PDB file of C-alpha atoms and ligand atoms in Angstrom:
ATOM      1  CA  MET A   5     -94.171 -22.578 -64.850  1.00 59.00           C
ATOM      2  CA  SER A   6     -92.549 -20.808 -61.640  1.00 76.00           C
ATOM      3  CA  ASP A   7     -94.734 -18.402 -59.756  1.00 89.00           C
ATOM      4  CA  ASP A   8     -91.285 -16.792 -58.959  1.00 93.00           C
ATOM      5  CA  VAL A   9     -90.498 -16.177 -61.982  1.00 97.00           C
ATOM      6  CA  LEU A  10     -93.684 -14.203 -63.090  1.00 97.00           C
ATOM      7  CA  GLU A  11     -93.159 -12.323 -59.704  1.00 96.00           C
ATOM      8  CA  GLY A  12     -89.488 -11.268 -60.772  1.00 97.00           C
ATOM      9  CA  VAL A  13     -90.891 -10.375 -64.394  1.00 98.00           C
ATOM     10  CA  VAL A  14     -93.677  -8.062 -62.920  1.00 97.00           C
ATOM     11  CA  SER A  15     -91.779  -6.580 -59.746  1.00 96.00           C
ATOM     12  CA  THR A  16     -88.866  -5.565 -62.261  1.00 97.00           C
ATOM     13  CA  ILE A  17     -91.220  -3.931 -64.491  1.00 97.00           C
ATOM     14  CA  ALA A  18     -93.210  -2.201 -61.450  1.00 96.00           C
ATOM     15  CA  ARG A  19     -89.624  -0.848 -60.397  1.00 95.00           C
ATOM     16  CA  SER A  20     -88.054  -0.041 -63.389  1.00 96.00           C
ATOM     17  CA  ALA A  21     -91.395   2.337 -64.335  1.00 96.00           C
ATOM     18  CA  THR A  22     -90.486   4.736 -61.717  1.00 92.00           C
ATOM     19  CA  GLU A  23     -87.101   4.919 -63.134  1.00 95.00           C
ATOM     20  CA  ILE A  24     -88.249   5.159 -66.724  1.00 97.00           C
ATOM     21  CA  ARG A  25     -90.963   7.774 -65.666  1.00 97.00           C
ATOM     22  CA  GLN A  26     -87.902   9.993 -64.503  1.00 96.00           C
ATOM     23  CA  GLY A  27     -85.496   9.216 -67.291  1.00 96.00           C
ATOM     24  CA  LEU A  28     -88.455  10.400 -69.855  1.00 97.00           C
ATOM     25  CA  VAL A  29     -87.128  13.999 -69.242  1.00 96.00           C
ATOM     26  CA  GLY A  30     -84.518  15.444 -71.436  1.00 95.00           C
ATOM     27  CA  ARG A  31     -84.923  12.106 -73.908  1.00 96.00           C
ATOM     28  CA  ARG A  32     -87.847  13.752 -75.834  1.00 94.00           C
ATOM     29  CA  GLY A  33     -85.950  14.213 -79.052  1.00 94.00           C
ATOM     30  CA  LYS A  34     -86.018  11.380 -81.969  1.00 95.00           C
ATOM     31  CA  ALA A  35     -83.231   9.072 -82.397  1.00 94.00           C
ATOM     32  CA  ASP A  36     -81.682   8.953 -85.862  1.00 93.00           C
ATOM     33  CA  THR A  37     -82.904   5.047 -85.716  1.00 95.00           C
ATOM     34  CA  GLU A  38     -85.894   3.108 -87.145  1.00 96.00           C
ATOM     35  CA  ASN A  39     -87.519   0.432 -85.101  1.00 97.00           C
ATOM     36  CA  PRO A  40     -88.217  -2.862 -86.880  1.00 97.00           C
ATOM     37  CA  SER A  41     -91.545  -1.770 -88.131  1.00 95.00           C
ATOM     38  CA  GLY A  42     -90.306   1.437 -89.835  1.00 96.00           C
ATOM     39  CA  GLU A  43     -90.900   4.137 -87.509  1.00 95.00           C
ATOM     40  CA  THR A  44     -88.347   6.592 -86.479  1.00 95.00           C
ATOM     41  CA  GLN A  45     -87.801   5.482 -82.633  1.00 97.00           C
ATOM     42  CA  ALA A  46     -87.747   8.474 -79.993  1.00 95.00           C
ATOM     43  CA  GLU A  47     -84.536   8.463 -77.540  1.00 96.00           C
ATOM     44  CA  ALA A  48     -86.541   7.382 -74.886  1.00 97.00           C
ATOM     45  CA  ASP A  49     -87.674   4.192 -76.933  1.00 97.00           C
ATOM     46  CA  VAL A  50     -84.523   2.806 -77.115  1.00 98.00           C
ATOM     47  CA  TRP A  51     -83.070   4.077 -73.717  1.00 98.00           C
ATOM     48  CA  ALA A  52     -86.524   2.583 -71.920  1.00 98.00           C
ATOM     49  CA  ASP A  53     -85.550  -0.970 -74.295  1.00 98.00           C
ATOM     50  CA  ASP A  54     -82.453  -1.366 -73.295  1.00 98.00           C
ATOM     51  CA  VAL A  55     -83.221  -0.586 -69.553  1.00 98.00           C
ATOM     52  CA  LEU A  56     -85.640  -3.513 -69.806  1.00 98.00           C
ATOM     53  CA  ALA A  57     -83.317  -5.948 -71.727  1.00 98.00           C
ATOM     54  CA  GLU A  58     -80.843  -5.559 -69.276  1.00 98.00           C
ATOM     55  CA  ARG A  59     -83.037  -6.258 -66.299  1.00 98.00           C
ATOM     56  CA  LEU A  60     -85.597  -8.844 -67.511  1.00 98.00           C
ATOM     57  CA  SER A  61     -82.934 -11.131 -69.144  1.00 98.00           C
ATOM     58  CA  ALA A  62     -81.082 -11.297 -66.063  1.00 98.00           C
ATOM     59  CA  ILE A  63     -83.791 -13.231 -64.397  1.00 98.00           C
ATOM     60  CA  ASP A  64     -83.411 -16.804 -63.802  1.00 97.00           C
ATOM     61  CA  GLY A  65     -86.416 -18.646 -65.549  1.00 97.00           C
ATOM     62  CA  VAL A  66     -86.463 -16.169 -68.301  1.00 98.00           C
ATOM     63  CA  GLY A  67     -85.375 -17.815 -71.782  1.00 98.00           C
ATOM     64  CA  GLU A  68     -86.003 -14.893 -74.378  1.00 98.00           C
ATOM     65  CA  TYR A  69     -86.727 -11.015 -74.285  1.00 98.00           C
ATOM     66  CA  ALA A  70     -88.345  -9.661 -77.338  1.00 98.00           C
ATOM     67  CA  SER A  71     -89.559  -5.965 -78.106  1.00 98.00           C
ATOM     68  CA  GLU A  72     -90.981  -3.761 -80.207  1.00 98.00           C
ATOM     69  CA  GLU A  73     -88.076  -1.780 -80.539  1.00 98.00           C
ATOM     70  CA  ARG A  74     -85.527  -4.204 -81.596  1.00 98.00           C
ATOM     71  CA  THR A  75     -85.178  -6.798 -84.715  1.00 98.00           C
ATOM     72  CA  ALA A  76     -84.320 -10.108 -83.009  1.00 98.00           C
ATOM     73  CA  VAL A  77     -85.366 -12.261 -79.818  1.00 98.00           C
ATOM     74  CA  LEU A  78     -82.467 -11.555 -76.973  1.00 98.00           C
ATOM     75  CA  GLU A  79     -81.905 -15.722 -76.132  1.00 98.00           C
ATOM     76  CA  CYS A  80     -80.818 -15.157 -72.260  1.00 98.00           C
ATOM     77  CA  GLY A  81     -81.063 -19.004 -71.073  1.00 97.00           C
ATOM     78  CA  GLU A  82     -84.004 -21.585 -70.411  1.00 96.00           C
ATOM     79  CA  GLY A  83     -87.487 -20.446 -69.356  1.00 97.00           C
ATOM     80  CA  LEU A  84     -90.487 -18.238 -70.570  1.00 98.00           C
ATOM     81  CA  SER A  85     -90.623 -15.642 -73.177  1.00 98.00           C
ATOM     82  CA  VAL A  86     -90.729 -11.786 -72.200  1.00 98.00           C
ATOM     83  CA  ALA A  87     -92.245  -9.235 -75.085  1.00 98.00           C
ATOM     84  CA  VAL A  88     -92.358  -5.856 -73.979  1.00 98.00           C
ATOM     85  CA  ASP A  89     -93.519  -2.510 -76.010  1.00 98.00           C
ATOM     86  CA  PRO A  90     -91.018  -0.762 -73.914  1.00 98.00           C
ATOM     87  CA  LEU A  91     -92.823   2.879 -74.759  1.00 98.00           C
ATOM     88  CA  ASP A  92     -96.210   2.699 -76.029  1.00 98.00           C
ATOM     89  CA  GLY A  93     -97.444   5.974 -77.511  1.00 97.00           C
ATOM     90  CA  SER A  94     -93.993   7.303 -77.608  1.00 96.00           C
ATOM     91  CA  SER A  95     -95.084   9.979 -79.847  1.00 95.00           C
ATOM     92  CA  ASN A  96     -97.149  11.220 -77.378  1.00 97.00           C
ATOM     93  CA  LEU A  97     -93.925  12.493 -75.183  1.00 96.00           C
ATOM     94  CA  GLU A  98     -93.022  15.502 -77.319  1.00 94.00           C
ATOM     95  CA  SER A  99     -96.717  16.859 -76.495  1.00 95.00           C
ATOM     96  CA  ASN A 100     -96.460  15.360 -72.975  1.00 96.00           C
ATOM     97  CA  ASN A 101     -99.355  13.092 -73.037  1.00 97.00           C
ATOM     98  CA  ALA A 102    -100.146   9.850 -71.775  1.00 98.00           C
ATOM     99  CA  MET A 103     -97.832   6.815 -72.667  1.00 98.00           C
ATOM    100  CA  GLY A 104     -97.193   3.064 -71.226  1.00 98.00           C
ATOM    101  CA  THR A 105     -95.206   0.054 -71.053  1.00 98.00           C
ATOM    102  CA  VAL A 106     -96.975  -3.074 -72.186  1.00 98.00           C
ATOM    103  CA  PHE A 107     -95.659  -6.719 -71.235  1.00 98.00           C
ATOM    104  CA  ALA A 108     -96.589 -10.475 -72.127  1.00 98.00           C
ATOM    105  CA  VAL A 109     -95.243 -13.536 -71.065  1.00 98.00           C
ATOM    106  CA  TYR A 110     -95.471 -16.601 -72.793  1.00 98.00           C
ATOM    107  CA  GLU A 111     -94.726 -20.202 -72.393  1.00 97.00           C
ATOM    108  CA  GLU A 112     -93.558 -20.963 -75.870  1.00 98.00           C
ATOM    109  CA  PRO A 113     -90.687 -19.510 -78.210  1.00 98.00           C
ATOM    110  CA  LEU A 114     -91.408 -16.160 -79.797  1.00 98.00           C
ATOM    111  CA  PRO A 115     -93.173 -15.309 -82.061  1.00 98.00           C
ATOM    112  CA  ALA A 116     -96.287 -17.186 -80.145  1.00 98.00           C
ATOM    113  CA  PRO A 117     -99.907 -17.282 -80.403  1.00 98.00           C
ATOM    114  CA  GLY A 118    -101.913 -14.953 -77.524  1.00 98.00           C
ATOM    115  CA  THR A 119    -103.051 -18.931 -76.311  1.00 98.00           C
ATOM    116  CA  ALA A 120     -99.481 -19.125 -74.592  1.00 98.00           C
ATOM    117  CA  ILE A 121     -99.606 -16.327 -72.619  1.00 98.00           C
ATOM    118  CA  VAL A 122     -99.543 -17.186 -68.831  1.00 97.00           C
ATOM    119  CA  ALA A 123     -99.571 -13.430 -67.724  1.00 98.00           C
ATOM    120  CA  ALA A 124     -99.312  -9.865 -69.452  1.00 98.00           C
ATOM    121  CA  GLY A 125    -100.308  -6.251 -68.551  1.00 98.00           C
ATOM    122  CA  TYR A 126     -99.131  -2.656 -68.735  1.00 98.00           C
ATOM    123  CA  VAL A 127     -97.982   0.397 -66.926  1.00 98.00           C
ATOM    124  CA  LEU A 128     -99.886   3.667 -67.468  1.00 98.00           C
ATOM    125  CA  TYR A 129     -97.625   6.952 -67.216  1.00 98.00           C
ATOM    126  CA  GLY A 130    -100.785   8.983 -66.595  1.00 98.00           C
ATOM    127  CA  PRO A 131    -101.254  11.957 -63.744  1.00 97.00           C
ATOM    128  CA  ILE A 132     -99.709   9.251 -61.730  1.00 97.00           C
ATOM    129  CA  THR A 133     -98.283   5.554 -62.763  1.00 97.00           C
ATOM    130  CA  THR A 134    -100.429   2.959 -62.568  1.00 98.00           C
ATOM    131  CA  MET A 135     -99.924  -0.851 -63.341  1.00 98.00           C
ATOM    132  CA  MET A 136    -102.949  -3.681 -64.466  1.00 98.00           C
ATOM    133  CA  TYR A 137    -101.761  -6.930 -64.341  1.00 98.00           C
ATOM    134  CA  ALA A 138    -103.695 -10.054 -65.606  1.00 98.00           C
ATOM    135  CA  ARG A 139    -103.139 -13.710 -64.461  1.00 97.00           C
ATOM    136  CA  ASP A 140    -105.132 -16.531 -64.240  1.00 96.00           C
ATOM    137  CA  GLY A 141    -108.311 -14.986 -65.407  1.00 97.00           C
ATOM    138  CA  ARG A 142    -108.192 -12.342 -62.868  1.00 97.00           C
ATOM    139  CA  VAL A 143    -106.930  -8.484 -63.291  1.00 98.00           C
ATOM    140  CA  THR A 144    -105.333  -6.447 -60.756  1.00 98.00           C
ATOM    141  CA  GLU A 145    -104.738  -2.682 -60.433  1.00 98.00           C
ATOM    142  CA  TYR A 146    -101.449  -1.380 -58.585  1.00 98.00           C
ATOM    143  CA  GLU A 147    -100.154   2.077 -57.803  1.00 98.00           C
ATOM    144  CA  LEU A 148     -96.588   2.610 -58.374  1.00 97.00           C
ATOM    145  CA  GLY A 149     -93.838   4.641 -56.841  1.00 92.00           C
ATOM    146  CA  GLY A 150     -90.584   4.824 -55.308  1.00 85.00           C
ATOM    147  CA  GLY A 151     -90.166   0.990 -56.905  1.00 82.00           C
ATOM    148  CA  GLU A 152     -93.251  -0.378 -54.669  1.00 89.00           C
ATOM    149  CA  ARG A 153     -96.283  -1.415 -55.874  1.00 95.00           C
ATOM    150  CA  THR A 154     -99.654  -0.660 -53.723  1.00 97.00           C
ATOM    151  CA  THR A 155    -102.949  -2.801 -54.753  1.00 97.00           C
ATOM    152  CA  VAL A 156    -105.407  -0.382 -55.340  1.00 97.00           C
ATOM    153  CA  ARG A 157    -108.152  -2.715 -57.064  1.00 97.00           C
ATOM    154  CA  GLU A 158    -108.706  -6.633 -57.241  1.00 97.00           C
ATOM    155  CA  ASP A 159    -110.947  -8.345 -59.942  1.00 98.00           C
ATOM    156  CA  VAL A 160    -111.228  -5.343 -62.139  1.00 98.00           C
ATOM    157  CA  THR A 161    -114.065  -5.918 -64.511  1.00 98.00           C
ATOM    158  CA  LEU A 162    -115.050  -4.412 -67.460  1.00 98.00           C
ATOM    159  CA  PRO A 163    -118.001  -2.096 -66.367  1.00 98.00           C
ATOM    160  CA  GLU A 164    -121.178  -3.386 -68.033  1.00 96.00           C
ATOM    161  CA  THR A 165    -122.668   0.103 -69.221  1.00 97.00           C
ATOM    162  CA  PRO A 166    -120.412   1.130 -71.798  1.00 98.00           C
ATOM    163  CA  ILE A 167    -119.640   4.729 -72.098  1.00 98.00           C
ATOM    164  CA  VAL A 168    -116.702   5.428 -74.032  1.00 98.00           C
ATOM    165  CA  TYR A 169    -114.894   4.668 -77.631  1.00 98.00           C
ATOM    166  CA  GLY A 170    -111.803   5.233 -79.347  1.00 98.00           C
ATOM    167  CA  PHE A 171    -110.695   4.327 -82.710  1.00 98.00           C
ATOM    168  CA  GLY A 172    -107.734   4.570 -84.350  1.00 98.00           C
ATOM    169  CA  GLY A 173    -106.664   5.398 -88.085  1.00 98.00           C
ATOM    170  CA  ARG A 174    -107.597   8.266 -90.234  1.00 97.00           C
ATOM    171  CA  VAL A 175    -111.628   8.095 -90.947  1.00 98.00           C
ATOM    172  CA  PRO A 176    -110.879   8.509 -94.635  1.00 98.00           C
ATOM    173  CA  ASP A 177    -108.761   5.178 -94.561  1.00 98.00           C
ATOM    174  CA  TRP A 178    -111.368   3.072 -92.858  1.00 98.00           C
ATOM    175  CA  THR A 179    -113.249   0.381 -94.505  1.00 98.00           C
ATOM    176  CA  ASP A 180    -116.654   0.998 -95.315  1.00 98.00           C
ATOM    177  CA  GLU A 181    -117.917  -1.661 -92.915  1.00 98.00           C
ATOM    178  CA  PHE A 182    -115.754  -0.378 -89.932  1.00 98.00           C
ATOM    179  CA  GLU A 183    -116.938   3.086 -90.642  1.00 98.00           C
ATOM    180  CA  ALA A 184    -120.668   1.990 -90.575  1.00 98.00           C
ATOM    181  CA  TYR A 185    -119.774   0.341 -87.673  1.00 98.00           C
ATOM    182  CA  ALA A 186    -118.182   3.466 -86.026  1.00 98.00           C
ATOM    183  CA  ARG A 187    -120.732   6.011 -86.739  1.00 98.00           C
ATOM    184  CA  GLU A 188    -123.248   3.425 -84.924  1.00 98.00           C
ATOM    185  CA  ILE A 189    -120.862   3.757 -81.973  1.00 98.00           C
ATOM    186  CA  GLU A 190    -120.518   7.378 -82.268  1.00 98.00           C
ATOM    187  CA  SER A 191    -124.082   7.851 -81.686  1.00 98.00           C
ATOM    188  CA  GLU A 192    -124.113   5.904 -78.477  1.00 98.00           C
ATOM    189  CA  LEU A 193    -120.907   6.582 -76.605  1.00 98.00           C
ATOM    190  CA  LYS A 194    -118.489   9.459 -75.610  1.00 98.00           C
ATOM    191  CA  LEU A 195    -115.459   9.500 -77.619  1.00 98.00           C
ATOM    192  CA  ARG A 196    -111.726   9.345 -75.958  1.00 98.00           C
ATOM    193  CA  TYR A 197    -108.858   8.788 -78.089  1.00 98.00           C
ATOM    194  CA  GLY A 198    -105.138  10.171 -77.105  1.00 97.00           C
ATOM    195  CA  GLY A 199    -103.275   8.402 -79.547  1.00 95.00           C
ATOM    196  CA  ALA A 200    -101.819   5.868 -76.892  1.00 98.00           C
ATOM    197  CA  MET A 201    -103.521   2.222 -76.790  1.00 98.00           C
ATOM    198  CA  ILE A 202    -102.648   1.803 -73.211  1.00 98.00           C
ATOM    199  CA  GLY A 203    -104.382   5.379 -72.399  1.00 98.00           C
ATOM    200  CA  ASP A 204    -107.089   4.516 -74.332  1.00 98.00           C
ATOM    201  CA  VAL A 205    -107.855   0.843 -73.448  1.00 98.00           C
ATOM    202  CA  ASN A 206    -107.489   1.945 -69.715  1.00 98.00           C
ATOM    203  CA  GLN A 207    -110.608   4.247 -70.383  1.00 98.00           C
ATOM    204  CA  VAL A 208    -112.063   1.487 -71.771  1.00 98.00           C
ATOM    205  CA  LEU A 209    -111.382  -0.734 -68.733  1.00 98.00           C
ATOM    206  CA  THR A 210    -112.379   2.017 -66.475  1.00 98.00           C
ATOM    207  CA  TYR A 211    -115.536   3.397 -67.727  1.00 98.00           C
ATOM    208  CA  GLY A 212    -116.699   0.358 -70.183  1.00 98.00           C
ATOM    209  CA  GLY A 213    -116.696   0.863 -74.068  1.00 98.00           C
ATOM    210  CA  VAL A 214    -114.769  -0.265 -76.966  1.00 98.00           C
ATOM    211  CA  PHE A 215    -111.141   0.457 -78.629  1.00 98.00           C
ATOM    212  CA  ALA A 216    -109.868  -0.250 -81.626  1.00 98.00           C
ATOM    213  CA  TYR A 217    -107.187   0.535 -84.423  1.00 98.00           C
ATOM    214  CA  PRO A 218    -109.150  -1.199 -87.281  1.00 98.00           C
ATOM    215  CA  GLY A 219    -107.884  -2.883 -90.564  1.00 98.00           C
ATOM    216  CA  LEU A 220    -107.503  -0.009 -92.613  1.00 98.00           C
ATOM    217  CA  GLU A 221    -107.807   0.468 -96.815  1.00 97.00           C
ATOM    218  CA  GLY A 222    -104.640  -0.498 -98.189  1.00 94.00           C
ATOM    219  CA  ARG A 223    -103.745  -1.538 -94.643  1.00 97.00           C
ATOM    220  CA  PRO A 224    -105.814  -4.397 -93.733  1.00 98.00           C
ATOM    221  CA  GLU A 225    -103.270  -5.667 -90.875  1.00 98.00           C
ATOM    222  CA  GLY A 226    -103.806  -2.433 -89.139  1.00 98.00           C
ATOM    223  CA  LYS A 227    -101.376  -0.673 -87.430  1.00 98.00           C
ATOM    224  CA  LEU A 228    -100.790  -2.617 -83.727  1.00 98.00           C
ATOM    225  CA  ARG A 229     -98.387  -5.503 -83.384  1.00 98.00           C
ATOM    226  CA  LEU A 230     -99.437  -8.816 -82.145  1.00 98.00           C
ATOM    227  CA  GLN A 231     -96.637 -10.060 -79.977  1.00 98.00           C
ATOM    228  CA  PHE A 232     -96.078  -6.827 -77.954  1.00 98.00           C
ATOM    229  CA  GLU A 233     -99.821  -5.015 -78.397  1.00 98.00           C
ATOM    230  CA  GLY A 234    -102.306  -7.238 -79.792  1.00 98.00           C
ATOM    231  CA  ASN A 235    -101.935  -9.999 -77.573  1.00 98.00           C
ATOM    232  CA  PRO A 236    -101.071  -8.497 -74.056  1.00 98.00           C
ATOM    233  CA  ILE A 237    -104.300  -6.169 -74.529  1.00 98.00           C
ATOM    234  CA  GLY A 238    -106.573  -8.852 -75.320  1.00 98.00           C
ATOM    235  CA  TYR A 239    -105.405 -11.091 -72.854  1.00 98.00           C
ATOM    236  CA  VAL A 240    -105.767  -8.146 -70.359  1.00 98.00           C
ATOM    237  CA  VAL A 241    -109.312  -7.342 -71.466  1.00 98.00           C
ATOM    238  CA  GLU A 242    -110.539 -11.161 -71.828  1.00 98.00           C
ATOM    239  CA  ALA A 243    -109.796 -11.407 -68.317  1.00 98.00           C
ATOM    240  CA  ALA A 244    -111.638  -8.592 -67.327  1.00 98.00           C
ATOM    241  CA  GLY A 245    -114.909  -9.996 -68.732  1.00 98.00           C
ATOM    242  CA  GLY A 246    -114.439  -8.091 -72.400  1.00 98.00           C
ATOM    243  CA  ARG A 247    -113.728  -9.620 -75.790  1.00 98.00           C
ATOM    244  CA  SER A 248    -110.818  -8.926 -78.256  1.00 98.00           C
ATOM    245  CA  SER A 249    -110.978  -9.499 -81.869  1.00 98.00           C
ATOM    246  CA  ASP A 250    -109.097  -9.083 -85.269  1.00 98.00           C
ATOM    247  CA  GLY A 251    -112.407  -8.666 -86.745  1.00 98.00           C
ATOM    248  CA  GLU A 252    -113.376 -12.648 -87.038  1.00 98.00           C
ATOM    249  CA  ARG A 253    -112.051 -14.089 -84.098  1.00 98.00           C
ATOM    250  CA  SER A 254    -110.433 -13.215 -80.429  1.00 98.00           C
ATOM    251  CA  VAL A 255    -106.874 -11.750 -81.181  1.00 98.00           C
ATOM    252  CA  LEU A 256    -105.282 -14.573 -78.759  1.00 98.00           C
ATOM    253  CA  GLU A 257    -106.255 -16.907 -81.558  1.00 98.00           C
ATOM    254  CA  VAL A 258    -104.552 -15.402 -84.133  1.00 98.00           C
ATOM    255  CA  GLU A 259    -101.909 -17.784 -85.680  1.00 97.00           C
ATOM    256  CA  PRO A 260     -98.255 -15.675 -85.562  1.00 98.00           C
ATOM    257  CA  GLU A 261     -96.330 -15.392 -88.905  1.00 97.00           C
ATOM    258  CA  GLY A 262     -93.564 -12.806 -87.626  1.00 98.00           C
ATOM    259  CA  LEU A 263     -92.190 -11.143 -84.710  1.00 98.00           C
ATOM    260  CA  HIS A 264     -93.421  -7.939 -85.663  1.00 98.00           C
ATOM    261  CA  GLN A 265     -96.514  -8.545 -87.412  1.00 98.00           C
ATOM    262  CA  ARG A 266     -99.162  -6.262 -87.129  1.00 98.00           C
ATOM    263  CA  VAL A 267    -103.236  -7.125 -86.557  1.00 98.00           C
ATOM    264  CA  PRO A 268    -106.152  -5.409 -86.594  1.00 98.00           C
ATOM    265  CA  VAL A 269    -106.992  -4.603 -82.977  1.00 98.00           C
ATOM    266  CA  HIS A 270    -110.762  -4.271 -81.391  1.00 98.00           C
ATOM    267  CA  VAL A 271    -111.381  -4.931 -77.586  1.00 98.00           C
ATOM    268  CA  GLY A 272    -113.849  -4.154 -74.841  1.00 98.00           C
ATOM    269  CA  ASP A 273    -117.505  -4.666 -74.310  1.00 98.00           C
ATOM    270  CA  GLY A 274    -118.558  -8.447 -75.505  1.00 98.00           C
ATOM    271  CA  GLU A 275    -121.693  -6.984 -77.326  1.00 98.00           C
ATOM    272  CA  LEU A 276    -119.971  -4.165 -78.913  1.00 98.00           C
ATOM    273  CA  ILE A 277    -117.453  -6.671 -80.133  1.00 98.00           C
ATOM    274  CA  ASP A 278    -119.896  -8.832 -81.075  1.00 98.00           C
ATOM    275  CA  ARG A 279    -121.762  -6.250 -83.428  1.00 98.00           C
ATOM    276  CA  LEU A 280    -118.404  -5.267 -84.789  1.00 98.00           C
ATOM    277  CA  GLU A 281    -117.735  -8.779 -86.069  1.00 98.00           C
ATOM    278  CA  ASP A 282    -121.178  -8.789 -87.731  1.00 98.00           C
ATOM    279  CA  ARG A 283    -120.605  -5.696 -89.117  1.00 97.00           C
ATOM    280  CA  LEU A 284    -117.234  -6.687 -90.803  1.00 97.00           C
ATOM    281  CA  GLU A 285    -118.646 -10.261 -91.826  1.00 92.00           C
TER     282      GLU A 285
HETATM  283  P1  AFP B 515     -96.229   5.317 -81.108  1.00 67.20           P
HETATM  284  O1  AFP B 515     -95.977   4.690 -79.827  1.00 67.20           O
HETATM  285  O2  AFP B 515     -95.209   5.126 -82.307  1.00 67.20           O
HETATM  286  O3  AFP B 515     -96.424   6.678 -80.382  1.00 67.20           O
HETATM  287  O4  AFP B 515     -97.793   4.480 -81.673  1.00 67.20           O
HETATM  288  C1  AFP B 515     -98.583   4.314 -80.420  1.00 67.20           C
HETATM  289  C2  AFP B 515     -99.541   3.510 -81.420  1.00 67.20           C
HETATM  290  O5  AFP B 515     -98.953   1.991 -81.614  1.00 67.20           O
HETATM  291  C3  AFP B 515    -100.770   2.668 -80.328  1.00 67.20           C
HETATM  292  O6  AFP B 515    -100.119   3.170 -78.813  1.00 67.20           O
HETATM  293  C4  AFP B 515    -101.963   3.692 -80.750  1.00 67.20           C
HETATM  294  O7  AFP B 515    -103.253   3.346 -80.447  1.00 67.20           O
HETATM  295  C5  AFP B 515    -101.435   4.071 -82.213  1.00 67.20           C
HETATM  296  O8  AFP B 515    -100.152   3.624 -82.300  1.00 67.20           O
HETATM  297  C6  AFP B 515    -101.740   5.531 -82.460  1.00 67.20           C
HETATM  298  O9  AFP B 515    -101.882   5.441 -83.880  1.00 67.20           O
HETATM  299  P2  AFP B 515    -102.118   7.046 -84.580  1.00 67.20           P
HETATM  300  O10 AFP B 515    -101.024   8.022 -84.404  1.00 67.20           O
HETATM  301  O11 AFP B 515    -102.339   6.332 -85.834  1.00 67.20           O
HETATM  302  O12 AFP B 515    -103.446   7.426 -83.955  1.00 67.20           O
END
């Protein structure tokens, strides 16, 4: 596996992130199209997907491009497979809140398990634009600007003392087991939930704690997509010394059934995830 290809993927996403952020202006409306998961797309979803597809598929050594916003895998030669959520939390664009771009590089054709990931990360469009990048068990944080990326933290590790939590889904739709777990956690930690997985997971990576979008009553598969959200975020949090779980095992060990399948996602402090699995048993 070539370092150059990975460097090409990461620098292309870092460079594009600055343009994507600028290009959100004037693209806050809804497109009249749906993504393969049946969700109405934002204009910005479609545009950001086109920008990233064009640039990432042009890299020598990238053989596949797939995204949460398009039905099929784009074949583009021989090499690694890049899976992207171009604008995670795009429903936050209307209210001008945090959003992200999520990516994972797999060394197997898609759909693939998280165990086939060789590198993953995300861009956070917060007050400033930052990137978390995980590879070979190490996580690095960069600040992005002017197409450049500046290292601000190396060996990012989940803080030992958990402080924050964020749980998705409506409380009435939580299973009794998950609700019991949530009641315990809310008496111990502070709530931080903004509706964009990337913003919420970055809170956990910065302050310690747990994020989850669980399986729901009537929707045991939850909401988040395995290839584009569950796997990349599981890979980053595990590389930072935390744990990921679909409720029973590491998200990275979930066998893929389809490109756009959903999976319950729980990530964060190892002890808190162990407790969750005990509760859901
Ligand atoms: P959008 O990309 O449609 O805004 O969804 C964001 C997301 O996939 C993930 O980032 C959030 O954690 C979750 O959905 C928010 O879902 P709820 O709106 O149900 O809280």
